[in-house]
């Protein structure tokens, strides 16, 4: 539509055609857009879920000799699944941010019930 001479949509003409890799706006929604706001809201929501998960680990886990609280995945899954069905995704996000540690790439219900999750 940007190249269509018969288009009367002025909104298209005011936007840049393409951004290039290396550009700070590459892969990001336009500043001030509703898409940007939805992304910020989602990021905030996931952050709150990660905090809640850490609180659940602290309340259900046991303090080890090293002073860190640990819980098995099976125990955490049974407790947290009543709150949210995204327990594995939230665990992965918490690990990415250095809040928890566990062995393996992915945790599966049943198979990985004995994997220890440590709150850092």
XYZ file of N, CA, C and O in Angstrom:
480
model
N 0.804 -1.193 0.000
C 0.000 0.000 0.000
C 0.852 1.264 0.000
O 0.414 2.295 -0.451
N 2.088 1.184 0.524
C 2.953 2.357 0.531
C 3.267 2.821 -0.891
O 3.414 4.006 -1.141
N 3.366 1.870 -1.794
C 3.741 2.204 -3.172
C 2.532 2.403 -4.074
O 2.678 2.749 -5.230
N 1.340 2.174 -3.557
C 0.127 2.286 -4.340
C -0.234 3.769 -4.507
O -0.585 4.441 -3.543
N -0.160 4.306 -5.731
C -0.453 5.728 -5.930
C -1.931 6.060 -5.722
O -2.286 7.226 -5.574
N -2.799 5.055 -5.701
C -4.227 5.292 -5.546
C -4.686 5.172 -4.095
O -5.858 5.362 -3.800
N -3.749 4.834 -3.193
C -4.106 4.698 -1.793
C -4.226 6.079 -1.161
O -3.369 6.938 -1.325
N -5.298 6.280 -0.415
C -5.495 7.571 0.250
C -5.210 7.461 1.746
O -5.518 8.364 2.502
N -4.615 6.358 2.164
C -4.327 6.151 3.579
C -3.018 6.851 3.929
O -1.933 6.379 3.624
N -3.112 8.022 4.559
C -1.933 8.805 4.895
C -1.123 8.198 6.032
O 0.036 8.529 6.209
N -1.724 7.317 6.822
C -0.990 6.697 7.925
C 0.163 5.861 7.394
O 1.216 5.795 7.994
N -0.032 5.213 6.254
C 1.016 4.366 5.692
C 2.199 5.180 5.199
O 3.341 4.759 5.309
N 1.941 6.332 4.662
C 3.006 7.146 4.098
C 3.912 7.720 5.182
O 5.073 7.996 4.932
N 3.396 7.897 6.389
C 4.195 8.521 7.445
C 5.116 7.534 8.149
O 6.002 7.936 8.876
N 4.932 6.248 7.960
C 5.751 5.249 8.636
C 6.947 4.886 7.775
O 6.859 4.871 6.547
N 8.082 4.574 8.397
C 9.231 4.150 7.606
C 8.932 2.810 6.939
O 8.227 1.967 7.497
N 9.471 2.610 5.750
C 9.183 1.401 4.986
C 9.763 0.166 5.664
O 9.068 -0.811 5.861
N 11.027 0.193 6.032
C 11.673 -0.964 6.652
C 12.742 -0.485 7.623
O 13.361 0.548 7.400
N 12.954 -1.260 8.659
C 14.092 -0.994 9.529
C 15.129 -2.070 9.257
O 14.792 -3.177 8.830
N 16.357 -1.749 9.474
C 17.448 -2.673 9.203
C 17.992 -3.235 10.512
O 17.884 -2.603 11.554
N 18.608 -4.406 10.429
C 19.257 -4.971 11.607
C 20.306 -3.997 12.086
O 20.972 -3.346 11.298
N 20.435 -3.910 13.386
C 21.363 -2.962 13.975
C 20.677 -1.666 14.371
O 21.169 -0.937 15.218
N 19.543 -1.392 13.746
C 18.762 -0.204 14.104
C 18.114 -0.466 15.472
O 17.582 -1.548 15.710
N 18.171 0.483 16.417
C 17.595 0.243 17.749
C 16.094 -0.055 17.724
O 15.570 -0.644 18.665
N 15.389 0.336 16.679
C 13.948 0.066 16.620
C 13.625 -1.225 15.879
O 12.455 -1.579 15.755
N 14.651 -1.933 15.397
C 14.434 -3.177 14.647
C 13.772 -4.224 15.543
O 14.223 -4.511 16.638
N 12.666 -4.794 15.087
C 11.961 -5.843 15.830
C 11.164 -5.334 17.005
O 10.745 -6.114 17.853
N 10.944 -4.050 17.090
C 10.193 -3.453 18.192
C 8.979 -2.720 17.636
O 9.033 -2.162 16.544
N 7.898 -2.698 18.403
C 6.721 -1.962 17.937
C 6.987 -0.460 17.970
O 7.870 0.003 18.694
N 6.254 0.303 17.199
C 6.425 1.765 17.218
C 6.218 2.332 18.620
O 5.327 1.892 19.355
N 7.046 3.276 18.986
C 6.978 3.881 20.306
C 5.625 4.560 20.516
O 5.139 5.278 19.655
N 5.032 4.303 21.676
C 3.751 4.905 22.007
C 2.546 4.172 21.441
O 1.410 4.576 21.663
N 2.771 3.077 20.717
C 1.658 2.343 20.103
C 0.967 1.444 21.129
O 1.502 1.160 22.199
N -0.213 0.994 20.776
C -0.933 0.067 21.649
C -0.198 -1.268 21.731
O -0.234 -1.933 22.761
N 0.469 -1.641 20.658
C 1.244 -2.883 20.660
C 2.365 -2.797 21.686
O 2.607 -3.749 22.435
N 3.041 -1.659 21.726
C 4.102 -1.475 22.718
C 3.526 -1.566 24.131
O 4.114 -2.202 25.012
N 2.376 -0.965 24.364
C 1.756 -0.997 25.691
C 1.352 -2.407 26.076
O 1.540 -2.819 27.220
N 0.806 -3.161 25.129
C 0.439 -4.554 25.418
C 1.671 -5.367 25.790
O 1.631 -6.204 26.691
N 2.784 -5.133 25.108
C 4.032 -5.825 25.430
C 4.516 -5.496 26.826
O 4.957 -6.375 27.575
N 4.450 -4.216 27.194
C 4.856 -3.805 28.538
C 3.951 -4.432 29.594
O 4.426 -4.879 30.644
N 2.655 -4.458 29.321
C 1.711 -5.060 30.266
C 1.976 -6.556 30.439
O 1.940 -7.081 31.552
N 2.251 -7.244 29.334
C 2.536 -8.682 29.388
C 3.819 -8.935 30.171
O 3.894 -9.866 30.985
N 4.841 -8.121 29.935
C 6.106 -8.268 30.648
C 5.885 -8.092 32.150
O 6.424 -8.850 32.967
N 5.107 -7.124 32.530
C 4.802 -6.872 33.935
C 4.039 -8.048 34.550
O 4.334 -8.482 35.667
N 3.071 -8.584 33.804
C 2.269 -9.705 34.291
C 3.136 -10.939 34.526
O 3.018 -11.609 35.558
N 4.022 -11.238 33.583
C 4.902 -12.401 33.724
C 5.850 -12.189 34.903
O 6.131 -13.120 35.659
N 6.334 -10.971 35.075
C 7.191 -10.674 36.221
C 6.501 -10.952 37.537
O 7.107 -11.494 38.479
N 5.232 -10.616 37.621
C 4.459 -10.890 38.844
C 4.285 -12.390 39.050
O 4.335 -12.876 40.176
N 4.090 -13.134 37.956
C 3.964 -14.593 38.076
C 5.270 -15.221 38.540
O 5.253 -16.175 39.319
N 6.401 -14.697 38.066
C 7.701 -15.204 38.506
C 7.868 -14.945 40.003
O 8.320 -15.827 40.745
N 7.515 -13.752 40.464
C 7.596 -13.435 41.896
C 6.716 -14.376 42.709
O 7.128 -14.865 43.767
N 5.507 -14.633 42.211
C 4.584 -15.524 42.915
C 5.152 -16.942 42.981
O 5.067 -17.607 44.016
N 5.758 -17.398 41.890
C 6.368 -18.723 41.866
C 7.480 -18.816 42.913
O 7.580 -19.806 43.636
N 8.309 -17.784 43.011
C 9.387 -17.768 44.008
C 8.823 -17.823 45.423
O 9.381 -18.515 46.291
N 7.718 -17.133 45.655
C 7.079 -17.185 46.971
C 6.540 -18.583 47.278
O 6.643 -19.063 48.412
N 5.985 -19.241 46.266
C 5.466 -20.605 46.442
C 6.621 -21.553 46.759
O 6.515 -22.400 47.654
N 7.746 -21.418 46.049
C 8.915 -22.263 46.313
C 9.393 -22.026 47.742
O 9.701 -22.974 48.471
N 9.461 -20.773 48.159
C 9.924 -20.441 49.510
C 8.995 -21.042 50.568
O 9.449 -21.528 51.600
N 7.683 -21.013 50.317
C 6.743 -21.502 51.334
C 6.617 -23.023 51.353
O 6.353 -23.595 52.410
N 6.802 -23.696 50.213
C 6.631 -25.151 50.180
C 7.954 -25.905 50.283
O 7.958 -27.071 50.638
N 9.061 -25.250 49.967
C 10.358 -25.919 49.969
C 10.977 -26.013 51.348
O 10.418 -25.540 52.347
N 12.142 -26.640 51.368
C 12.873 -26.801 52.615
C 14.252 -26.170 52.461
O 14.864 -26.247 51.392
N 14.739 -25.571 53.540
C 16.048 -24.930 53.529
C 17.113 -26.010 53.621
O 17.081 -26.863 54.511
N 18.065 -25.963 52.677
C 19.147 -26.935 52.660
C 20.329 -26.475 53.482
O 20.310 -25.406 54.111
N 21.389 -27.281 53.478
C 22.600 -26.960 54.232
C 23.264 -25.681 53.730
O 23.924 -24.977 54.485
N 23.089 -25.400 52.443
C 23.706 -24.201 51.861
C 22.877 -22.941 52.096
O 23.273 -21.848 51.700
N 21.729 -23.092 52.739
C 20.879 -21.941 53.035
C 19.860 -21.621 51.952
O 19.036 -20.734 52.122
N 19.907 -22.340 50.832
C 18.951 -22.122 49.751
C 17.721 -23.001 49.946
O 17.822 -24.122 50.435
N 16.581 -22.498 49.542
C 15.328 -23.255 49.626
C 15.189 -24.097 48.363
O 15.378 -23.608 47.248
N 14.865 -25.388 48.551
C 14.712 -26.302 47.421
C 13.389 -27.045 47.524
O 12.871 -27.274 48.612
N 12.873 -27.403 46.365
C 11.632 -28.165 46.280
C 11.736 -29.051 45.043
O 12.427 -28.703 44.087
N 11.079 -30.207 45.058
C 11.077 -31.052 43.862
C 10.052 -30.519 42.868
O 9.069 -29.873 43.253
N 10.281 -30.810 41.603
C 9.361 -30.349 40.567
C 7.969 -30.926 40.777
O 6.966 -30.231 40.597
N 7.894 -32.192 41.175
C 6.588 -32.822 41.399
C 5.790 -32.106 42.470
O 4.595 -31.833 42.307
N 6.449 -31.775 43.577
C 5.772 -31.067 44.665
C 5.356 -29.669 44.223
O 4.243 -29.227 44.493
N 6.255 -28.975 43.516
C 5.937 -27.632 43.031
C 4.803 -27.672 42.020
O 3.894 -26.844 42.066
N 4.832 -28.647 41.124
C 3.796 -28.762 40.098
C 2.428 -28.952 40.748
O 1.467 -28.287 40.376
N 2.350 -29.854 41.718
C 1.074 -30.116 42.381
C 0.551 -28.877 43.110
O -0.643 -28.626 43.130
N 1.450 -28.097 43.677
C 1.039 -26.895 44.402
C 0.666 -25.771 43.448
O -0.364 -25.122 43.601
N 1.504 -25.551 42.435
C 1.361 -24.372 41.594
C 0.335 -24.537 40.479
O -0.210 -23.565 39.989
N 0.048 -25.763 40.065
C -0.872 -25.977 38.942
C -2.281 -25.489 39.271
O -3.040 -25.136 38.372
N -2.625 -25.404 40.550
C -3.935 -24.857 40.911
C -3.964 -23.341 40.734
O -5.026 -22.755 40.610
N -2.797 -22.707 40.719
C -2.702 -21.261 40.526
C -2.600 -20.923 39.046
O -3.258 -20.031 38.545
N -1.738 -21.645 38.334
C -1.510 -21.372 36.910
C -1.072 -22.646 36.210
O -0.348 -23.460 36.790
N -1.479 -22.795 34.961
C -1.086 -23.966 34.188
C 0.222 -23.724 33.428
O 0.640 -24.554 32.652
N 0.876 -22.601 33.693
C 2.103 -22.249 32.975
C 3.330 -22.432 33.853
O 4.310 -21.707 33.713
N 3.316 -23.395 34.751
C 4.394 -23.537 35.726
C 5.751 -23.748 35.044
O 6.751 -23.158 35.468
N 5.820 -24.542 34.001
C 7.102 -24.807 33.348
C 7.627 -23.552 32.652
O 8.808 -23.210 32.777
N 6.773 -22.836 31.971
C 7.191 -21.612 31.301
C 7.661 -20.553 32.283
O 8.660 -19.864 32.045
N 6.982 -20.440 33.410
C 7.377 -19.468 34.423
C 8.696 -19.902 35.072
O 9.551 -19.067 35.365
N 8.889 -21.211 35.265
C 10.166 -21.704 35.791
C 11.318 -21.375 34.846
O 12.395 -20.962 35.286
N 11.096 -21.549 33.551
C 12.137 -21.231 32.571
C 12.467 -19.744 32.593
O 13.638 -19.348 32.501
N 11.457 -18.906 32.723
C 11.689 -17.463 32.792
C 12.456 -17.107 34.060
O 13.371 -16.283 34.046
N 12.087 -17.741 35.190
C 12.781 -17.476 36.455
C 14.247 -17.913 36.367
O 15.131 -17.218 36.871
N 14.503 -19.030 35.694
C 15.893 -19.476 35.526
C 16.663 -18.512 34.642
O 17.820 -18.203 34.903
N 16.031 -18.021 33.600
C 16.672 -17.064 32.696
C 17.120 -15.817 33.453
O 18.155 -15.232 33.152
N 16.356 -15.411 34.450
C 16.679 -14.224 35.237
C 17.537 -14.539 36.458
O 17.778 -13.655 37.287
N 17.971 -15.805 36.596
C 18.876 -16.177 37.676
C 18.226 -16.302 39.039
O 18.908 -16.184 40.057
N 16.921 -16.564 39.071
C 16.215 -16.677 40.347
C 16.121 -18.105 40.857
O 16.025 -18.323 42.065
N 16.128 -19.073 39.949
C 16.064 -20.486 40.333
C 17.094 -21.271 39.526
O 17.583 -20.804 38.492
N 17.394 -22.476 40.015
C 18.294 -23.368 39.288
C 17.709 -24.772 39.312
O 17.187 -25.227 40.340
N 17.792 -25.446 38.169
C 17.442 -26.855 38.086
C 18.183 -27.446 36.897
O 18.604 -26.738 35.986
N 18.386 -28.755 36.935
C 19.108 -29.460 35.876
C 18.171 -29.753 34.709
O 16.992 -30.013 34.905
N 18.705 -29.711 33.511
C 17.940 -30.042 32.321
C 17.418 -28.808 31.608
O 17.370 -27.718 32.170
N 17.058 -29.028 30.362
C 16.524 -27.945 29.534
C 15.050 -27.697 29.813
O 14.606 -26.571 29.862
N 14.289 -28.783 29.962
C 12.841 -28.710 30.105
C 12.419 -29.694 31.182
O 13.071 -30.708 31.379
N 11.357 -29.386 31.881
C 10.829 -30.285 32.905
C 9.486 -30.839 32.436
O 8.646 -30.090 31.946
N 9.321 -32.149 32.612
C 8.095 -32.826 32.186
C 7.426 -33.451 33.400
O 8.072 -34.100 34.220
N 6.112 -33.265 33.489
C 5.349 -33.844 34.586
C 5.469 -35.358 34.544
O 5.371 -35.973 33.487
N 5.685 -35.972 35.686
C 5.831 -37.416 35.777
C 7.277 -37.832 35.616
O 7.871 -38.407 36.516
N 7.874 -37.513 34.495
C 9.252 -37.909 34.199
C 10.250 -37.184 35.087
O 11.227 -37.760 35.552
N 10.040 -35.910 35.340
C 10.993 -35.090 36.084
C 10.500 -34.667 37.467
O 10.951 -33.678 38.014
N 9.600 -35.451 38.057
C 9.036 -35.097 39.357
C 10.089 -35.024 40.460
O 9.913 -34.318 41.448
N 11.207 -35.750 40.312
C 12.234 -35.773 41.350
C 13.334 -34.733 41.132
O 14.268 -34.658 41.933
N 13.249 -33.928 40.075
C 14.255 -32.892 39.823
C 14.122 -31.809 40.896
O 13.022 -31.331 41.180
N 15.267 -31.435 41.467
C 15.266 -30.433 42.533
C 15.385 -29.050 41.931
O 16.247 -28.774 41.091
N 14.501 -28.171 42.368
C 14.514 -26.758 41.953
C 14.968 -25.960 43.171
O 14.377 -26.056 44.241
N 16.017 -25.169 42.963
C 16.598 -24.402 44.068
C 16.344 -22.920 43.838
O 16.610 -22.395 42.761
N 15.864 -22.262 44.859
C 15.640 -20.825 44.820
C 16.957 -20.144 45.170
O 17.550 -20.391 46.205
N 17.435 -19.298 44.253
C 18.742 -18.651 44.452
C 18.615 -17.315 45.166
O 17.616 -16.695 45.227
